[in-house]
Amino acid sequence: MENRWSDADAREYVARYGERHGHDVALRVYTSRLIGADPALVLHGGGNTSVKTEARDELGAPVHVLCVKGSGWDLGDLEPAGLPALRLAPLQELRALDVLSDEAMVNALRTRMLDASGPNPSVETLLHAFLPHRFIDHSHADAILSVVDQPESVSLCRELYGERFAIVPYVMPGFALAKLAAQLYERSPTIHGLLLLQHGLFTFGDSAEESYVRHVQAVDLAEQFAKKQRYWSARTSVPPPAPIGYAELAPVLRGCLGEGRRRYVLHHRTNPVIQEFVDDAALGSLSQVGPATPDHVIRTKRLPLVLDLKAEHRGHLLEGYLEEQLDSYRKDYRAYVQRQVQRKTATITPLDPDPRVVLIPGIGVIGVGATEGAARIAADLYEHTIQVIRDANAIGRYQALGEDDLFDMEYWSLEQAKLGKKSGKPLEGHVVYVSGAASGIGAAIAVRFAAAGANLYLVDRSAEPLAALAGQLDCAYRVIDVGDEAKVRASIDEVLEIHGGLDGVISNAGTAPQGPIDSVSTADFEASMRVNLYAHQWLASAASRAMKRQGLGGYLLFNASKAAFNPGAGFGPYAIPKAALIALMKQYALEGGEHGIRSNAINADRVRTGLLDERQVAERARARGLDTDAYYRANLLQREVSPEDVAEAFLTLALAQSTTGSVLTVDGGNIAASPR
Ligand code: ZN
């Protein structure tokens, strides 16, 4: 592990933050980010840091404060606002108490804050407060965990660190751990930090640099030690790939995971280290020990699910095999909760019994989450857990906390709070594919569905605007022309690969060619049929088959046109495939109904998009004796229809559980074009 402290960077942080927030806070932000930038040290909100410094109260009087990482902030992109300041003296007074419940502790922390609107200070704040050092750094570094997650961890720590670090037996974070840490420090006041068994590392110092450098050195020592012990079992043969590919497996697995109305997003990951781990003949025992540090338990659950796919599970037997494995996992989870509830004689609300990490030889790690982000976090945490397990087993034997301590962590109210409230968004957990997404109605649909909580996959042929929108919405995308059947079908496989399944398709891409019907060339007519009809069929057919394998129903939503019911002269090459598109939509409603797959269409009209160019619009307006603005408002409601109105209608259809085979008009009212 490299020491990445740089005097020049430190000066830059002081220049950026020093004047407003003080020299100490500026440097606290700097080294917090150094730690946060390294995934071998902390991941996803893990770890915390603090500085004791001087601030001013409302009256301008100086006050000693502890600035400590607030919950909801990641060390990697910490700002001064993520380091709420608490009055130090009244915090330290709490040490006189014998006990302090978690709820009372949270209240005590908040009442000592200088800014009442700041984030909740870390649950480890009192540990920072009871130690006297100006700078304190805490991480769950992989290398440290491989040393402290051992039956012989105490002697191992002594051998590696001598008397420079105090060894703290496992105690759940909170008041009791803070008191214990302070006592151990007072017994040996020259130590550089604390090694928390089965938890992580604290270092401290008088300056930001000192505490940071001690941290990096301690981690480096463990890394070098593990490296020396590490055996890389040279593979004598490469195991065969899984008999079932991930894209084939994922929707079926996702369907089995989504018991009741729950829907999960899957995140698949593999690399040579993961692959070697999941292919290990001992995977069944290696993986069933427990998490590397207790706060992973809320994101990964205590144990991953291991699947052993065989060639005979292919096809219709796959679902049965997965159901059986999941049933057994859920049964074990419920039994564990039951045992713990009896032990604690407590009433708790059980969490769902589904796994958050699935391991499959030949395939890798699959993270499972209610959102794409949660699934990715579970995979990230497990990827690092693999590293810890391997190194710990190279050093000695990997040993996790027992289930009692892990249960206390998993059901600890302060940990549950980290997961946040359910978003309440109607499409949370849904995976939605949008074609023609780069501009106009498609872009409005993407924005609206993202706001509703959907995990998106966007497609368009215009690379730059598509990449820009996907960047803005932080979602997956693929540049393709929907007129290319192979690419359309491959894009559905890619959605399954990226998100693990598919709930909805908004088949929106289209073109608007014109020309008299008796003289349109076959080539032009075919080109329009390709994009305005066949492309919808290719997309819907691939999606429908994936949805059937998944077994969670779904929705196919088509952007048709008023031209389907109310064609215009000279618009034949456009109106004819659109009329056929309505028939296509009905056919999918007819054949998809028994599978819960709904199929519906939107007929929008006169929406300002790039479909018709300005000149064409002006011509059409002139033909009706109107200016362009009046043309857009020429409907029963006399209001212009926006792309957002159309997007809202698509969302309505996505949510309309009892509607299929239907056409919804979004045209401001046009009796001549109303469905009949
Ligand atoms: Zn911790």
GROMACS .gro file of N, CA, C and O in nm, residues 252-295:
model
  176
  252VAL      N    1  -3.440  -1.614  -1.533
  252VAL     CA    2  -3.507  -1.721  -1.457
  252VAL      C    3  -3.475  -1.704  -1.309
  252VAL      O    4  -3.563  -1.711  -1.222
  253LEU      N    5  -3.349  -1.674  -1.280
  253LEU     CA    6  -3.308  -1.652  -1.140
  253LEU      C    7  -3.382  -1.531  -1.083
  253LEU      O    8  -3.434  -1.534  -0.972
  254ARG      N    9  -3.388  -1.424  -1.163
  254ARG     CA   10  -3.455  -1.303  -1.116
  254ARG      C   11  -3.603  -1.330  -1.089
  254ARG      O   12  -3.660  -1.282  -0.991
  255GLY      N   13  -3.664  -1.410  -1.177
  255GLY     CA   14  -3.805  -1.443  -1.158
  255GLY      C   15  -3.828  -1.521  -1.030
  255GLY      O   16  -3.924  -1.499  -0.957
  256CYS      N   17  -3.734  -1.613  -0.999
  256CYS     CA   18  -3.748  -1.694  -0.877
  256CYS      C   19  -3.719  -1.611  -0.752
  256CYS      O   20  -3.778  -1.633  -0.646
  257LEU      N   21  -3.629  -1.515  -0.764
  257LEU     CA   22  -3.597  -1.429  -0.649
  257LEU      C   23  -3.714  -1.339  -0.613
  257LEU      O   24  -3.736  -1.308  -0.497
  258GLY      N   25  -3.786  -1.295  -0.714
  258GLY     CA   26  -3.890  -1.195  -0.691
  258GLY      C   27  -4.018  -1.256  -0.638
  258GLY      O   28  -4.123  -1.247  -0.701
  259GLU      N   29  -4.009  -1.317  -0.520
  259GLU     CA   30  -4.127  -1.377  -0.457
  259GLU      C   31  -4.228  -1.265  -0.426
  259GLU      O   32  -4.187  -1.158  -0.384
  260GLY      N   33  -4.354  -1.292  -0.445
  260GLY     CA   34  -4.455  -1.190  -0.419
  260GLY      C   35  -4.438  -1.076  -0.517
  260GLY      O   36  -4.418  -1.096  -0.635
  261ARG      N   37  -4.442  -0.955  -0.469
  261ARG     CA   38  -4.431  -0.840  -0.559
  261ARG      C   39  -4.291  -0.781  -0.561
  261ARG      O   40  -4.267  -0.678  -0.623
  262ARG      N   41  -4.197  -0.846  -0.488
  262ARG     CA   42  -4.060  -0.793  -0.485
  262ARG      C   43  -3.993  -0.812  -0.620
  262ARG      O   44  -4.007  -0.913  -0.686
  263ARG      N   45  -3.918  -0.714  -0.662
  263ARG     CA   46  -3.839  -0.725  -0.783
  263ARG      C   47  -3.697  -0.686  -0.753
  263ARG      O   48  -3.674  -0.586  -0.684
  264TYR      N   49  -3.603  -0.763  -0.802
  264TYR     CA   50  -3.463  -0.732  -0.778
  264TYR      C   51  -3.391  -0.702  -0.908
  264TYR      O   52  -3.432  -0.749  -1.014
  265VAL      N   53  -3.283  -0.628  -0.895
  265VAL     CA   54  -3.192  -0.608  -1.006
  265VAL      C   55  -3.069  -0.694  -0.975
  265VAL      O   56  -3.030  -0.706  -0.859
  266LEU      N   57  -3.014  -0.756  -1.078
  266LEU     CA   58  -2.896  -0.840  -1.058
  266LEU      C   59  -2.774  -0.770  -1.118
  266LEU      O   60  -2.785  -0.704  -1.220
  267HIS      N   61  -2.660  -0.788  -1.054
  267HIS     CA   62  -2.536  -0.731  -1.108
  267HIS      C   63  -2.433  -0.843  -1.114
  267HIS      O   64  -2.391  -0.895  -1.012
  268HIS      N   65  -2.395  -0.878  -1.235
  268HIS     CA   66  -2.303  -0.992  -1.256
  268HIS      C   67  -2.159  -0.941  -1.262
  268HIS      O   68  -2.132  -0.841  -1.325
  269ARG      N   69  -2.070  -1.012  -1.196
  269ARG     CA   70  -1.930  -0.971  -1.201
  269ARG      C   71  -1.840  -1.093  -1.202
  269ARG      O   72  -1.863  -1.190  -1.131
  270THR      N   73  -1.736  -1.083  -1.281
  270THR     CA   74  -1.634  -1.187  -1.273
  270THR      C   75  -1.499  -1.130  -1.315
  270THR      O   76  -1.492  -1.026  -1.379
  271ASN      N   77  -1.393  -1.193  -1.270
  271ASN     CA   78  -1.255  -1.162  -1.307
  271ASN      C   79  -1.175  -1.286  -1.264
  271ASN      O   80  -1.231  -1.378  -1.204
  272PRO      N   81  -1.047  -1.292  -1.297
  272PRO     CA   82  -0.974  -1.417  -1.268
  272PRO      C   83  -0.975  -1.456  -1.119
  272PRO      O   84  -0.986  -1.575  -1.087
  273VAL      N   85  -0.970  -1.357  -1.028
  273VAL     CA   86  -0.970  -1.390  -0.885
  273VAL      C   87  -1.107  -1.446  -0.843
  273VAL      O   88  -1.116  -1.548  -0.774
  274ILE      N   89  -1.212  -1.378  -0.888
  274ILE     CA   90  -1.348  -1.427  -0.857
  274ILE      C   91  -1.366  -1.567  -0.916
  274ILE      O   92  -1.417  -1.659  -0.850
  275GLN      N   93  -1.323  -1.582  -1.041
  275GLN     CA   94  -1.344  -1.708  -1.109
  275GLN      C   95  -1.276  -1.824  -1.036
  275GLN      O   96  -1.334  -1.930  -1.018
  276GLU      N   97  -1.154  -1.797  -0.992
  276GLU     CA   98  -1.082  -1.905  -0.923
  276GLU      C   99  -1.152  -1.941  -0.792
  276GLU      O  100  -1.160  -2.057  -0.754
  277PHE      N  101  -1.206  -1.838  -0.727
  277PHE     CA  102  -1.277  -1.862  -0.600
  277PHE      C  103  -1.403  -1.945  -0.624
  277PHE      O  104  -1.426  -2.045  -0.556
  278VAL      N  105  -1.485  -1.901  -0.720
  278VAL     CA  106  -1.613  -1.973  -0.739
  278VAL      C  107  -1.591  -2.112  -0.800
  278VAL      O  108  -1.675  -2.200  -0.784
  279ASP      N  109  -1.479  -2.130  -0.868
  279ASP     CA  110  -1.451  -2.263  -0.925
  279ASP      C  111  -1.384  -2.358  -0.826
  279ASP      O  112  -1.364  -2.476  -0.855
  280ASP      N  113  -1.348  -2.305  -0.709
  280ASP     CA  114  -1.280  -2.387  -0.609
  280ASP      C  115  -1.372  -2.501  -0.565
  280ASP      O  116  -1.490  -2.479  -0.535
  281ALA      N  117  -1.317  -2.620  -0.560
  281ALA     CA  118  -1.399  -2.736  -0.521
  281ALA      C  119  -1.456  -2.718  -0.380
  281ALA      O  120  -1.558  -2.775  -0.345
  282ALA      N  121  -1.387  -2.635  -0.298
  282ALA     CA  122  -1.432  -2.615  -0.160
  282ALA      C  123  -1.524  -2.493  -0.145
  282ALA      O  124  -1.547  -2.446  -0.033
  283LEU      N  125  -1.576  -2.440  -0.258
  283LEU     CA  126  -1.659  -2.317  -0.251
  283LEU      C  127  -1.770  -2.329  -0.147
  283LEU      O  128  -1.797  -2.235  -0.073
  284GLY      N  129  -1.832  -2.448  -0.142
  284GLY     CA  130  -1.943  -2.469  -0.050
  284GLY      C  131  -1.906  -2.439   0.095
  284GLY      O  132  -1.987  -2.383   0.169
  285SER      N  133  -1.784  -2.471   0.138
  285SER     CA  134  -1.746  -2.440   0.276
  285SER      C  135  -1.676  -2.304   0.285
  285SER      O  136  -1.703  -2.226   0.377
  286LEU      N  137  -1.590  -2.271   0.186
  286LEU     CA  138  -1.518  -2.142   0.188
  286LEU      C  139  -1.613  -2.023   0.200
  286LEU      O  140  -1.584  -1.924   0.266
  287SER      N  141  -1.727  -2.034   0.132
  287SER     CA  142  -1.816  -1.919   0.122
  287SER      C  143  -1.917  -1.911   0.236
  287SER      O  144  -1.990  -1.814   0.247
  288GLN      N  145  -1.922  -2.016   0.321
  288GLN     CA  146  -2.029  -2.020   0.421
  288GLN      C  147  -1.979  -1.986   0.561
  288GLN      O  148  -2.023  -2.043   0.660
  289VAL      N  149  -1.885  -1.892   0.570
  289VAL     CA  150  -1.826  -1.857   0.700
  289VAL      C  151  -1.885  -1.726   0.755
  289VAL      O  152  -1.909  -1.715   0.875
  290GLY      N  153  -1.908  -1.630   0.668
  290GLY     CA  154  -1.966  -1.503   0.714
  290GLY      C  155  -1.891  -1.385   0.657
  290GLY      O  156  -1.786  -1.401   0.595
  291PRO      N  157  -1.946  -1.262   0.676
  291PRO     CA  158  -1.886  -1.143   0.616
  291PRO      C  159  -1.753  -1.104   0.681
  291PRO      O  160  -1.725  -1.141   0.795
  292ALA      N  161  -1.672  -1.027   0.607
  292ALA     CA  162  -1.538  -0.990   0.652
  292ALA      C  163  -1.542  -0.885   0.763
  292ALA      O  164  -1.455  -0.882   0.850
  293THR      N  165  -1.639  -0.798   0.760
  293THR     CA  166  -1.656  -0.697   0.865
  293THR      C  167  -1.806  -0.680   0.885
  293THR      O  168  -1.883  -0.693   0.790
  294PRO      N  169  -1.849  -0.661   1.010
  294PRO     CA  170  -1.993  -0.676   1.036
  294PRO      C  171  -2.083  -0.581   0.957
  294PRO      O  172  -2.194  -0.618   0.926
  295ASP      N  173  -2.036  -0.459   0.922
  295ASP     CA  174  -2.137  -0.374   0.857
  295ASP      C  175  -2.166  -0.413   0.713
  295ASP      O  176  -2.255  -0.359   0.651
   0.00000   0.00000   0.00000
